[in-house]
Amino acid sequence: MSYENILFETQNGIGTITINRPNKLNALNKNTIQELHEALADANNDKQVKVIVLTGSGEKAFVAGADISEFAHFDTENGEKLAAKGQELLFDFIENLSTPVIAAVNGFALGGGLELAMACHLRIASDNAKMGLPETSLGVIPGYGGTQRLPQLIGKGRAMELIFTAGMIDASTALQYGLVNYVTTQEELVPFCYKMAEKMMRNSSVAIAAAIKSVNAGFKDGMDGYKVEISEFGNCFGTEDFKEGTSAFLEKRKAEFPGE
Ligand code: COA
């Protein structure tokens, strides 16, 4: 499958998706959102892909936001549709994938760019990264889940400050806030993500998928995360991975998970 605005390669069980519009600082236009949806769906359905790493091309930006030129003329109805479609195709879609997605934040992650990083399961940033939700400076609010996921990750007070001031924070502040898990140099960023991916790949992909479902349930309206955890915990007992993981432990050998 060939794409216009993204690069997608799979190696050693890791699917790497790179948003590739460096001249526009990888801003998310409609086509890029659609292509990301397709690549993510393909990676998630490919049993060989155990972890997905999502990054931006060039040295300047992860993603500098939704493409402002595409929505500047929108009316109320189109604005609402833009947010709904984007959340469905990309932001909620990533969060609910069964394959873990690591955001390698290699520069500006602003507006839709930070919202994209926040929809991923975890974030690693390079030391030049700058993050923020500048939408109020454009007369709008974050529409791709930013008003929900930023407070979940850094707390309500800090999230409100960032949204109201349209300010940016640097990588070390993001680390201190818990918005990113680690900060590396630019050169080390993707290799660091791969090393983390390799640690995940030693474990049961079926159990990781169940963990994603259970953690996410705690943040969903009307869902009892504890109940989902009980049910997912029980389901694990019926899997080949559970049989292999527990047998390997008792036989004092390394588990070879079939991923079933
Ligand atoms: N949508 C569309 N185009 C964007 C964009 C966005 N969100 N962010 C950057 N670009 C484009 C610029 O228009 C410019 O295109 P051009 O060369 O054809 O004029 C190109 O990317 C480079 O950006 P530029 O602004 O020249 O780079 P800079 O280093 O001076 O500034 C930023 C970098 C990130 C501070 C600045 O681009 C910016 O503020 N972007 C918008 C951020 C934003 O508000 N995002 C939220 C959107 S909801």
PDB file of C-alpha atoms and ligand atoms in Angstrom, residues 21-28 60-61 63-71 108 110-113 115 132-135 137-138 140-144 168, ligand 1:
ATOM      1  CA  ARG A  21       4.695  16.486   5.517  1.00  0.00           C
ATOM      2  CA  PRO A  22       7.816  18.195   6.874  1.00  0.00           C
ATOM      3  CA  ASN A  23       7.227  21.377   4.849  1.00  0.00           C
ATOM      4  CA  LYS A  24       3.961  21.843   6.728  1.00  0.00           C
ATOM      5  CA  LEU A  25       5.473  20.670  10.009  1.00  0.00           C
ATOM      6  CA  ASN A  26       3.478  17.438   9.552  1.00  0.00           C
ATOM      7  CA  ALA A  27       0.147  19.254  10.068  1.00  0.00           C
ATOM      8  CA  LEU A  28      -2.787  16.834   9.989  1.00  0.00           C
ATOM      9  CA  LYS A  60      11.463  20.227  13.735  1.00  0.00           C
ATOM     10  CA  ALA A  61       8.055  18.762  14.366  1.00  0.00           C
ATOM     11  CA  VAL A  63       2.893  17.388  14.323  1.00  0.00           C
ATOM     12  CA  ALA A  64       2.240  21.157  14.492  1.00  0.00           C
ATOM     13  CA  GLY A  65      -1.522  20.648  14.705  1.00  0.00           C
ATOM     14  CA  ALA A  66      -4.539  20.133  12.543  1.00  0.00           C
ATOM     15  CA  ASP A  67      -4.080  21.775   9.147  1.00  0.00           C
ATOM     16  CA  ILE A  68      -5.434  25.273   9.798  1.00  0.00           C
ATOM     17  CA  SER A  69      -5.801  26.021   6.066  1.00  0.00           C
ATOM     18  CA  GLU A  70      -8.376  23.231   5.758  1.00  0.00           C
ATOM     19  CA  PHE A  71     -10.826  24.448   8.401  1.00  0.00           C
ATOM     20  CA  PHE A 108       6.611  20.550  18.055  1.00  0.00           C
ATOM     21  CA  LEU A 110       0.866  21.386  19.125  1.00  0.00           C
ATOM     22  CA  GLY A 111      -2.919  21.280  19.027  1.00  0.00           C
ATOM     23  CA  GLY A 112      -3.938  18.159  17.098  1.00  0.00           C
ATOM     24  CA  GLY A 113      -0.273  17.071  17.316  1.00  0.00           C
ATOM     25  CA  GLU A 115      -3.780  15.431  20.970  1.00  0.00           C
ATOM     26  CA  GLY A 132       0.909  22.801  23.881  1.00  0.00           C
ATOM     27  CA  LEU A 133      -2.724  23.271  22.939  1.00  0.00           C
ATOM     28  CA  PRO A 134      -2.747  26.711  21.249  1.00  0.00           C
ATOM     29  CA  GLU A 135      -6.334  26.465  19.928  1.00  0.00           C
ATOM     30  CA  SER A 137      -5.292  31.635  20.232  1.00  0.00           C
ATOM     31  CA  LEU A 138      -7.195  30.698  17.042  1.00  0.00           C
ATOM     32  CA  VAL A 140     -11.419  27.607  19.026  1.00  0.00           C
ATOM     33  CA  ILE A 141     -10.876  24.838  21.608  1.00  0.00           C
ATOM     34  CA  PRO A 142      -9.036  21.528  21.242  1.00  0.00           C
ATOM     35  CA  GLY A 143     -11.440  19.244  19.330  1.00  0.00           C
ATOM     36  CA  TYR A 144      -9.544  15.989  19.069  1.00  0.00           C
ATOM     37  CA  MET A 168       3.959  25.733  25.159  1.00  0.00           C
TER      38      MET A 168
HETATM   39  N1  COA B   1      -1.635  24.012   9.821  1.00  0.00           N
HETATM   40  C1  COA B   1      -1.237  24.313   8.573  1.00  0.00           C
HETATM   41  N2  COA B   1       0.014  24.682   8.247  1.00  0.00           N
HETATM   42  C2  COA B   1       0.919  24.712   9.237  1.00  0.00           C
HETATM   43  C3  COA B   1       0.594  24.423  10.588  1.00  0.00           C
HETATM   44  C4  COA B   1      -0.752  24.052  10.859  1.00  0.00           C
HETATM   45  N3  COA B   1      -1.158  23.713  12.092  1.00  0.00           N
HETATM   46  N4  COA B   1       1.694  24.579  11.350  1.00  0.00           N
HETATM   47  C5  COA B   1       2.685  24.942  10.509  1.00  0.00           C
HETATM   48  N5  COA B   1       2.213  25.037   9.242  1.00  0.00           N
HETATM   49  C6  COA B   1       2.952  25.408   8.026  1.00  0.00           C
HETATM   50  C7  COA B   1       3.180  26.904   7.965  1.00  0.00           C
HETATM   51  O1  COA B   1       2.047  27.566   7.441  1.00  0.00           O
HETATM   52  C8  COA B   1       4.372  26.971   7.022  1.00  0.00           C
HETATM   53  O2  COA B   1       3.920  26.762   5.700  1.00  0.00           O
HETATM   54  P1  COA B   1       4.468  27.692   4.478  1.00  0.00           P
HETATM   55  O3  COA B   1       5.962  27.489   4.487  1.00  0.00           O
HETATM   56  O4  COA B   1       3.797  27.136   3.289  1.00  0.00           O
HETATM   57  O5  COA B   1       4.081  29.087   4.845  1.00  0.00           O
HETATM   58  C9  COA B   1       5.186  25.748   7.420  1.00  0.00           C
HETATM   59  O6  COA B   1       4.264  24.876   8.077  1.00  0.00           O
HETATM   60  C10 COA B   1       6.319  26.046   8.381  1.00  0.00           C
HETATM   61  O7  COA B   1       5.782  26.722   9.522  1.00  0.00           O
HETATM   62  P2  COA B   1       6.310  28.140  10.073  1.00  0.00           P
HETATM   63  O8  COA B   1       5.196  28.776  10.822  1.00  0.00           O
HETATM   64  O9  COA B   1       6.934  28.912   8.962  1.00  0.00           O
HETATM   65  O10 COA B   1       7.455  27.633  11.060  1.00  0.00           O
HETATM   66  P3  COA B   1       8.025  28.429  12.323  1.00  0.00           P
HETATM   67  O11 COA B   1       9.240  27.698  12.739  1.00  0.00           O
HETATM   68  O12 COA B   1       8.127  29.873  12.058  1.00  0.00           O
HETATM   69  O13 COA B   1       6.898  28.249  13.475  1.00  0.00           O
HETATM   70  C11 COA B   1       5.267  27.015  14.762  1.00  0.00           C
HETATM   71  C12 COA B   1       6.610  26.965  14.000  1.00  0.00           C
HETATM   72  C13 COA B   1       4.916  25.572  15.138  1.00  0.00           C
HETATM   73  C14 COA B   1       5.406  27.857  16.010  1.00  0.00           C
HETATM   74  C15 COA B   1       4.169  27.588  13.848  1.00  0.00           C
HETATM   75  O14 COA B   1       4.200  26.915  12.593  1.00  0.00           O
HETATM   76  C16 COA B   1       2.786  27.512  14.388  1.00  0.00           C
HETATM   77  O15 COA B   1       2.418  28.246  15.265  1.00  0.00           O
HETATM   78  N6  COA B   1       1.935  26.593  13.840  1.00  0.00           N
HETATM   79  C17 COA B   1       0.564  26.462  14.189  1.00  0.00           C
HETATM   80  C18 COA B   1       0.403  25.782  15.538  1.00  0.00           C
HETATM   81  C19 COA B   1      -1.048  25.694  15.940  1.00  0.00           C
HETATM   82  O16 COA B   1      -1.712  26.668  16.216  1.00  0.00           O
HETATM   83  N7  COA B   1      -1.558  24.466  15.971  1.00  0.00           N
HETATM   84  C20 COA B   1      -2.880  24.195  16.388  1.00  0.00           C
HETATM   85  C21 COA B   1      -3.768  24.035  15.227  1.00  0.00           C
HETATM   86  S1  COA B   1      -5.398  23.603  15.759  1.00  0.00           S
END
